[in-house]
CSV table of C-alpha atoms in Angstrom, one decimal:
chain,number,residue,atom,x,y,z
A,225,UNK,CA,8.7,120.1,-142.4
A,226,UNK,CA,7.5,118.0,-139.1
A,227,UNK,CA,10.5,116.4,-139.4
A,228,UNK,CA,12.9,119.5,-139.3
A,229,UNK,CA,10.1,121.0,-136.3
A,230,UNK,CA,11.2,118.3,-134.0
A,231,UNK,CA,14.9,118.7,-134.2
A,232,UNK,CA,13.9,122.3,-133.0
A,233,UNK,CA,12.1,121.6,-130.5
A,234,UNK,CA,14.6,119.3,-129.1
A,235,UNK,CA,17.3,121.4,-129.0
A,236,UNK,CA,15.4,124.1,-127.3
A,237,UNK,CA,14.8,122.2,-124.3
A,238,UNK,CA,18.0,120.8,-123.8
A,239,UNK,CA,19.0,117.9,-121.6
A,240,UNK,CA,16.4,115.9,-119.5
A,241,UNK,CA,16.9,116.7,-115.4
A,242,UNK,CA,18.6,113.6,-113.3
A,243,UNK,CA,16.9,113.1,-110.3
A,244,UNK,CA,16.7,115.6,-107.3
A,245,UNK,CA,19.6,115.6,-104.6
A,246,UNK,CA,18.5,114.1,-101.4
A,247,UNK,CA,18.8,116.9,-98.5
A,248,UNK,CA,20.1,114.4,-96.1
A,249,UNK,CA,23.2,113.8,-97.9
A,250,UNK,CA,26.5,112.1,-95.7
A,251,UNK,CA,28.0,115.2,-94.8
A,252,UNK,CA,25.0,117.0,-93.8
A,253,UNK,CA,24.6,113.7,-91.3
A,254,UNK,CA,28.1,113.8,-90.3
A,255,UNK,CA,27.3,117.8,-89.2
A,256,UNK,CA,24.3,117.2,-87.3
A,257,UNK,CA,26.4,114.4,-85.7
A,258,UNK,CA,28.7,116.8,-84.8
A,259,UNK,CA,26.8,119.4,-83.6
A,260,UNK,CA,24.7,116.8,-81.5
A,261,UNK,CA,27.7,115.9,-79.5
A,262,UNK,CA,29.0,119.9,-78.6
A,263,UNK,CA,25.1,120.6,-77.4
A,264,UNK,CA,25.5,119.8,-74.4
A,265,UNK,CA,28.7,121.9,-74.0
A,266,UNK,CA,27.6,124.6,-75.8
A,267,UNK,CA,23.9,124.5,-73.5
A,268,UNK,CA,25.5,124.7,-70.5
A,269,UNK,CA,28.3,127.5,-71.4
A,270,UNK,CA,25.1,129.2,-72.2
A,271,UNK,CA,23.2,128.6,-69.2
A,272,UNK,CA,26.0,128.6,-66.6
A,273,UNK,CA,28.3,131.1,-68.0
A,274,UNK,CA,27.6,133.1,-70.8
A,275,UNK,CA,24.0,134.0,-68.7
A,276,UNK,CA,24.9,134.4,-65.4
A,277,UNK,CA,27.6,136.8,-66.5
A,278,UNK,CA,25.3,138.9,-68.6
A,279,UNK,CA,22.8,138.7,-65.6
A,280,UNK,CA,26.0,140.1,-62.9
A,281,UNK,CA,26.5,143.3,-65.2
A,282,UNK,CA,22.9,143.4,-65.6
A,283,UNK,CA,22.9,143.4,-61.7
A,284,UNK,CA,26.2,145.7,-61.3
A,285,UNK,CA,23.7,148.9,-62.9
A,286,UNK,CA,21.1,148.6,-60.1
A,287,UNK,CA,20.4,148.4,-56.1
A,288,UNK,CA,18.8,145.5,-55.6
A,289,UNK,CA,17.2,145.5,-52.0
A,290,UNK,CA,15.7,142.3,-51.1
A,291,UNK,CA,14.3,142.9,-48.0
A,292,UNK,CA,12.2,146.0,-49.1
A,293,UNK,CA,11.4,144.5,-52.4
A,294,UNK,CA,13.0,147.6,-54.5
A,295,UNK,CA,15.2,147.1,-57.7
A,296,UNK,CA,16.4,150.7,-58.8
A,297,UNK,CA,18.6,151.4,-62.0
A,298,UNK,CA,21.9,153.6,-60.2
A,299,UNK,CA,24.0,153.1,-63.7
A,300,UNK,CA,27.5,153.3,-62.9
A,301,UNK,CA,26.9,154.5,-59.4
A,302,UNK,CA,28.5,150.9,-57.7
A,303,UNK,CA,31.4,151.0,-60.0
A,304,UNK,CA,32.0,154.8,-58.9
A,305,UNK,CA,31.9,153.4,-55.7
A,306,UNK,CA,34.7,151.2,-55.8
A,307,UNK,CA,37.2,154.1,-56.1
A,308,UNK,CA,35.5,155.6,-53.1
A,309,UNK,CA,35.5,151.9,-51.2
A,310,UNK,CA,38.5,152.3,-48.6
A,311,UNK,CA,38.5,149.0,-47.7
A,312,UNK,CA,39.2,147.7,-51.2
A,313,UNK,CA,42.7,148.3,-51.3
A,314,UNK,CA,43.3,146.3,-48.1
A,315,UNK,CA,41.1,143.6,-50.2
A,316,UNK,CA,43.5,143.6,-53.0
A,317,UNK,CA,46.4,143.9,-51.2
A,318,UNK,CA,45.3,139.9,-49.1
A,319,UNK,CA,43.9,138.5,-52.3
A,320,UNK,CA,47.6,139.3,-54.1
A,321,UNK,CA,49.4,138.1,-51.1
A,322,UNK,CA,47.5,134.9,-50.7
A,323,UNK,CA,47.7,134.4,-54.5
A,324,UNK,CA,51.5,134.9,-54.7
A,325,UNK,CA,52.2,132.6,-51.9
A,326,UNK,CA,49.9,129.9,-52.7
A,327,UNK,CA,51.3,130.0,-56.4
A,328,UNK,CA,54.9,129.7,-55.5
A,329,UNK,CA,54.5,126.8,-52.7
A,330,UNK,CA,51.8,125.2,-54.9
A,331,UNK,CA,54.2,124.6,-57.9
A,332,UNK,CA,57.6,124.7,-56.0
A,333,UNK,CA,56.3,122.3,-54.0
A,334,UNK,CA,54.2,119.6,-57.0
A,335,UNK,CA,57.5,120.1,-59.1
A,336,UNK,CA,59.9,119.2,-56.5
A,337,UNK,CA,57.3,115.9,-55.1
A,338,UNK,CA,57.1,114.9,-59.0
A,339,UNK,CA,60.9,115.5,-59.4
A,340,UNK,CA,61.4,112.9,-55.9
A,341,UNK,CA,58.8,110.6,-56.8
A,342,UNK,CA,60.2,109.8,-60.9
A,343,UNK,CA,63.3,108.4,-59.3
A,344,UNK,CA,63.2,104.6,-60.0
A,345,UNK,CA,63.1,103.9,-55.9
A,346,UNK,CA,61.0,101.5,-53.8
A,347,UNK,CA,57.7,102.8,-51.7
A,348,UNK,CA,56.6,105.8,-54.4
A,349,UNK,CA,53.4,104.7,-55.4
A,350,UNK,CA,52.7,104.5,-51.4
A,351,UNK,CA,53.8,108.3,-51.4
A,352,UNK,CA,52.1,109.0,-54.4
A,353,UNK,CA,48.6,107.7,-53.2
A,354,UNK,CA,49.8,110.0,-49.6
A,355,UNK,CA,50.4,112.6,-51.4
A,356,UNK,CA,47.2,112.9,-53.9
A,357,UNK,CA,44.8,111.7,-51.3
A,358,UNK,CA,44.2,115.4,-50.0
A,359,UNK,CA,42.6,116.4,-53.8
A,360,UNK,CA,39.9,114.0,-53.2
A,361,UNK,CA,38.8,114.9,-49.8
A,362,UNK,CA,36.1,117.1,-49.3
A,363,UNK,CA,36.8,120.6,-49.0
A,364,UNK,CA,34.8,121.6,-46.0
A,365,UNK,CA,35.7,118.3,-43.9
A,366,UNK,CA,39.4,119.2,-44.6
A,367,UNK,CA,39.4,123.3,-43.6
A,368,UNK,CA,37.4,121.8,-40.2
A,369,UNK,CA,39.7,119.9,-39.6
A,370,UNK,CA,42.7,122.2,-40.0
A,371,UNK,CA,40.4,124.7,-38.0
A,372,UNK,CA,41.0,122.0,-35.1
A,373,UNK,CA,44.3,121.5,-34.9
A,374,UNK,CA,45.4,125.1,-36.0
A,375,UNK,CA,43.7,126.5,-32.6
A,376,UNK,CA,45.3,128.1,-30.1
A,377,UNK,CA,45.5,124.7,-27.8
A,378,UNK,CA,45.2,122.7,-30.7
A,379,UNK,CA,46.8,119.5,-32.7
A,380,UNK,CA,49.8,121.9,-34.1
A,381,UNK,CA,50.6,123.6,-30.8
A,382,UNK,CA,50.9,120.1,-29.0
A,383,UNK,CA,53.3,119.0,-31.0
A,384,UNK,CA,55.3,121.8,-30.7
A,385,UNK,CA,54.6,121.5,-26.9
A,386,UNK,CA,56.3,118.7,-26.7
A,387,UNK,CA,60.1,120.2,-28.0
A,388,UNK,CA,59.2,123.3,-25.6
A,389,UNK,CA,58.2,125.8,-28.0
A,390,UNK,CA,55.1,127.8,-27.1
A,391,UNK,CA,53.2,127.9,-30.5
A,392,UNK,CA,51.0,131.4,-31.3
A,393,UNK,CA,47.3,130.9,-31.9
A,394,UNK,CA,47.5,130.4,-35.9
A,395,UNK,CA,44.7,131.6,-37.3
A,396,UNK,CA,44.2,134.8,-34.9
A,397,UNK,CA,47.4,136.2,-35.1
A,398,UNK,CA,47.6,138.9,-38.0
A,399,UNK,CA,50.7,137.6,-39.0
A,400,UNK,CA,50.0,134.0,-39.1
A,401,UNK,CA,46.4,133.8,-40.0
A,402,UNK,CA,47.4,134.4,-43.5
A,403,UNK,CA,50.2,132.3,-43.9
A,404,UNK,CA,48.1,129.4,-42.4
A,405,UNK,CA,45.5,129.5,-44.6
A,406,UNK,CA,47.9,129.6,-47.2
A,407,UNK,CA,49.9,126.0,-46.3
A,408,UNK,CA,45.9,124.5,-45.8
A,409,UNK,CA,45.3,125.1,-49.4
A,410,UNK,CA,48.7,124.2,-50.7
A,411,UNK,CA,48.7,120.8,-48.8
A,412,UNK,CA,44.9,120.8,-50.2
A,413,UNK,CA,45.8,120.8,-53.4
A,414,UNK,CA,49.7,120.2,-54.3
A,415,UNK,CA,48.6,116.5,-55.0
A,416,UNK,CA,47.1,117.8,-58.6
A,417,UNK,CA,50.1,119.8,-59.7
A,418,UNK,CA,52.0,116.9,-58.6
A,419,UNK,CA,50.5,114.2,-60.6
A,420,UNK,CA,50.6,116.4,-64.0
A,421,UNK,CA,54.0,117.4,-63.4
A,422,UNK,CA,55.0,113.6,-62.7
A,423,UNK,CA,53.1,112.9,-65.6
A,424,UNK,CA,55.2,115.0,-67.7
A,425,UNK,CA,58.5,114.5,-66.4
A,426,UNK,CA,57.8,111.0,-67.4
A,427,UNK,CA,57.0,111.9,-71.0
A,428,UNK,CA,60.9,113.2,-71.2
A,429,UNK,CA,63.3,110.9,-73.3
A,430,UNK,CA,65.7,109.9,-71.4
A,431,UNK,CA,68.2,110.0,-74.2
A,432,UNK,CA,68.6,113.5,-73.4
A,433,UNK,CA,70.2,113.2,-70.3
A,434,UNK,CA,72.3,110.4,-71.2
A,435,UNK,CA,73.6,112.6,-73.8
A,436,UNK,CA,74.1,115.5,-71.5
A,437,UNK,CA,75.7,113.2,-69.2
A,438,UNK,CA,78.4,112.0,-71.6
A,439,UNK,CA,79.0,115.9,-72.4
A,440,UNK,CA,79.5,116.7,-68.4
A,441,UNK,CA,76.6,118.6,-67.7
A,442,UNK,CA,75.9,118.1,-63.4
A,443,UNK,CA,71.9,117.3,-62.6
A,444,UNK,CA,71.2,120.8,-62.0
A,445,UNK,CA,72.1,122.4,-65.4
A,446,UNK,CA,70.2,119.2,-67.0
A,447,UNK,CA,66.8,120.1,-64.7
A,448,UNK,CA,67.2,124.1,-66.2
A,449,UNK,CA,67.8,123.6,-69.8
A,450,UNK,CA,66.2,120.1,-70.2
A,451,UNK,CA,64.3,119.3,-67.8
A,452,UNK,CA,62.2,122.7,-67.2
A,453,UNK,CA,62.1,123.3,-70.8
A,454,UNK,CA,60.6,120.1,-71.7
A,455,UNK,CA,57.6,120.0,-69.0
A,456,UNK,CA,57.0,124.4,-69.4
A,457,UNK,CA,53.6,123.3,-71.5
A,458,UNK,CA,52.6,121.4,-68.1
A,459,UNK,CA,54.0,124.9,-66.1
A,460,UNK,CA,51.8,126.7,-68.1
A,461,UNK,CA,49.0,124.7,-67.5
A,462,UNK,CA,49.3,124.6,-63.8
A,463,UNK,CA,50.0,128.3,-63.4
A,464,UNK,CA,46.8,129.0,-64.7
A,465,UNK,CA,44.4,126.6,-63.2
A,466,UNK,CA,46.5,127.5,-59.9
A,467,UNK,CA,46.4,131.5,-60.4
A,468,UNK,CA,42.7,131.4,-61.1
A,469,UNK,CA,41.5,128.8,-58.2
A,470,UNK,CA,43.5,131.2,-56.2
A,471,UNK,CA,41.7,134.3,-56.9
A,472,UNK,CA,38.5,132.0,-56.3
A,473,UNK,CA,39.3,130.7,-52.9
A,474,UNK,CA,36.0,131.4,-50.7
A,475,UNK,CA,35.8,128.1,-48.1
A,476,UNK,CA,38.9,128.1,-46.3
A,477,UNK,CA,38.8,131.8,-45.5
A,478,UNK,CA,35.0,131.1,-44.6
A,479,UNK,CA,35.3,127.8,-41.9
A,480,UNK,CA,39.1,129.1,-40.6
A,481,UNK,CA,39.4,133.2,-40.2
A,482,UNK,CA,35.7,134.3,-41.9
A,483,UNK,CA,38.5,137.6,-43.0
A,484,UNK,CA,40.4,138.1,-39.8
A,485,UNK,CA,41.8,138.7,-37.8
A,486,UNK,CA,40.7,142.3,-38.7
A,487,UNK,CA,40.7,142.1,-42.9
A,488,UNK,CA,44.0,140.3,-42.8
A,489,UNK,CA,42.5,137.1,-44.8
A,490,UNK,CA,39.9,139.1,-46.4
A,491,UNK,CA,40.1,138.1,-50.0
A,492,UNK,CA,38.1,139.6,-52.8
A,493,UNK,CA,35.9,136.8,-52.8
A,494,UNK,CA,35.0,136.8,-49.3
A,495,UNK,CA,34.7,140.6,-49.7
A,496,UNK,CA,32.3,139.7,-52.4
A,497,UNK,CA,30.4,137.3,-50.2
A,498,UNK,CA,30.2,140.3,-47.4
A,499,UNK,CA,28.5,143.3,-49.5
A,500,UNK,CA,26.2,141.1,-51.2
A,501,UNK,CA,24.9,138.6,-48.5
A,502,UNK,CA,25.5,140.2,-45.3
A,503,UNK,CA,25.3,143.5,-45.4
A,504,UNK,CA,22.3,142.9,-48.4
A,505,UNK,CA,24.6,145.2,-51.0
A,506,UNK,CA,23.7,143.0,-54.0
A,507,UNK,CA,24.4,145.6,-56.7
A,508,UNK,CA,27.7,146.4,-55.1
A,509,UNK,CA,28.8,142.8,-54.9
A,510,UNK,CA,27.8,142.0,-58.3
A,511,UNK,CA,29.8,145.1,-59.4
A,512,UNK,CA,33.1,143.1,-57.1
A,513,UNK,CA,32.0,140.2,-59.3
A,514,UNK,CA,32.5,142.0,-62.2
A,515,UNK,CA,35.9,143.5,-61.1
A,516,UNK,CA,37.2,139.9,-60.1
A,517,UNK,CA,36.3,138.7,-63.2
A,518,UNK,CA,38.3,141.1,-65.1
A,519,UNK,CA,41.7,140.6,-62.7
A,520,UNK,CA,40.9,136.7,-63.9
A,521,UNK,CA,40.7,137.1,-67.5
A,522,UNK,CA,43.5,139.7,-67.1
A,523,UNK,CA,45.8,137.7,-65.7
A,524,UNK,CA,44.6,134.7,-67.8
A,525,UNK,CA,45.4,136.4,-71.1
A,526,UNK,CA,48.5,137.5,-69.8
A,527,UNK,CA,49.9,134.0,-69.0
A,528,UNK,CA,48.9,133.0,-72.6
A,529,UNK,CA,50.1,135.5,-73.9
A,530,UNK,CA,54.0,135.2,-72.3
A,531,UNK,CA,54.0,131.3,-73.2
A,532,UNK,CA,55.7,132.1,-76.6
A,533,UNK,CA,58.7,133.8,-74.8
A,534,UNK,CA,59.3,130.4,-72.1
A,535,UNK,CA,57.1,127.5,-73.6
A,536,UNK,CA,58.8,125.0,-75.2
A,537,UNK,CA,57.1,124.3,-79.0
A,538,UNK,CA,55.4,127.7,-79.1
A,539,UNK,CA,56.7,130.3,-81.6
């Protein structure tokens, strides 16, 4: 009878345990690892982006008046008033114009540098270095100096001097002021576009033209269906960075034109800059904050999303 008790017993409670899983196993390690190394990232998307634009909207439903101290709620009272804002339109209107011009010289211009300097010739890492040297320069230092010799007797109008042609005071003529402004940024900056579009031209076998050779196609129908299809993830790339530091440009329009002559260079950013620190219109210019943002992500998305119908490799 004790003998048949036992065998009961043991077959009611089963198997003994193993020992307990340790909680810090590989893979949990490998996570923490992982997550360790995006904190910073993530901190400061948090702190410098994510917040400041929840702060802006925040911002966008109130009058903030610094000198008397108030901060009233006005809802949607600032974004009403930017269909009431005449000036806005004439806003738009220079912030689209600078944008379309600076995009089309910016990459016309990097594509056909990086398109000169691939050839196999003597002297291009000279022009190269000439060429990029302007992306590394500081800002300010290179609008003041363009400031100089864009003057009415200044570096520009000398030259021309010399051939006998009477040069118009650049950057207070309503139709030159804009179109300066525009060739300081592209020379500012065409250095970048160039470098990435050199770097992708290089990245194109050159079996494909030697094949399209030997079939009779002329240098021009290889740059538009080899060339161009090749390097459009580069295009892509540069379109964007350059459409959105274009909507962003602040400095130049500050040191050469500060918006004139008139509003003929005033840009939404400057604009911005206007209703919110001089005229003291904080709610109002976090509300233009909030409307530039949205004509950045627009156009953004947009870009993205017409890269399937002319980037090569997307479906």
């Amino acid at each position: 009878m004790t003998q048949t008790d036992t065998r009961v017993g043991s077959a009611v409670a089963g198997p003994t345990p193993g020992p307990a899983r340790p909680f810090w196993t590989s893979r949990r390690r490998d996570q923490l690892t992982g997550y360790l190394f995006i904190a910073p990232q993530l901190l400061g998307s948090v702190v410098f982006v994510i917040l400041p634009l929840i702060l802006v909207f925040w911002y966008s439903l109130h009058e903030w008046n610094v000198l008397a101290g108030t901060f009233d709620f006005v809802g949607t009272d600032n974004y009403k008033a930017l269909t009431d804002d005449s000036n806005l339109g004439g806003v738009l209107r220079a912030t689209g114009l600078f944008s379309i011009g600076l995009v089309v010289l910016n990459l016309g211009l990097a594509l056909l540098l990086a398109v000169l300097l691939n050839q196999r010739l003597r002297g291009t890492i000279l022009f190269r270095t000439l060429f990029f040297s302007p992306v590394v320069v500081s800002l300010v230092a290179w609008t003041i100096v363009w400031g100089f010799l864009l003057q009415d007797n200044g570096g520009i109008n000398g030259l021309l001097d010399t051939i006998g042609v009477d040069g118009p005071n650049w950057l207070r003529g309503e139709g030159t002021a804009m179109v300066s402004v525009i060739v300081v940024q592209v020379f500012k900056n065409v250095g970048l576009n160039m470098v990435l579009f050199l770097a992708a031209l290089q990245g194109v076998p050159a079996e494909l033209y030697e094949a399209a050779e030997v079939d009779g196609a002329s240098r021009m129908r290889q740059f538009w269906r080899i060339t161009v299809p090749l390097i459009s993830p580069t295009i892509l790339l540069t379109s964007i960075i350059t459409v959105v530091g274009s909507l962003q440009v602040f400095a130049q329009i500050a040191v050469l034109t500060q918006g004139g002559p008139g509003a003929s260079t005033t840009v939404l950013v400057y604009y911005l800059y206007q209703q919110a620190f001089q005229f003291h219109h904080f709610g109002y210019g976090a509300t233009l904050s909030i409307l530039l943002f949205v004509i950045v992500l627009a156009l953004t998305v947009l870009q993205w999303q017409m890269r399937k119908r002319w980037v090569f490799h997307e479906s």
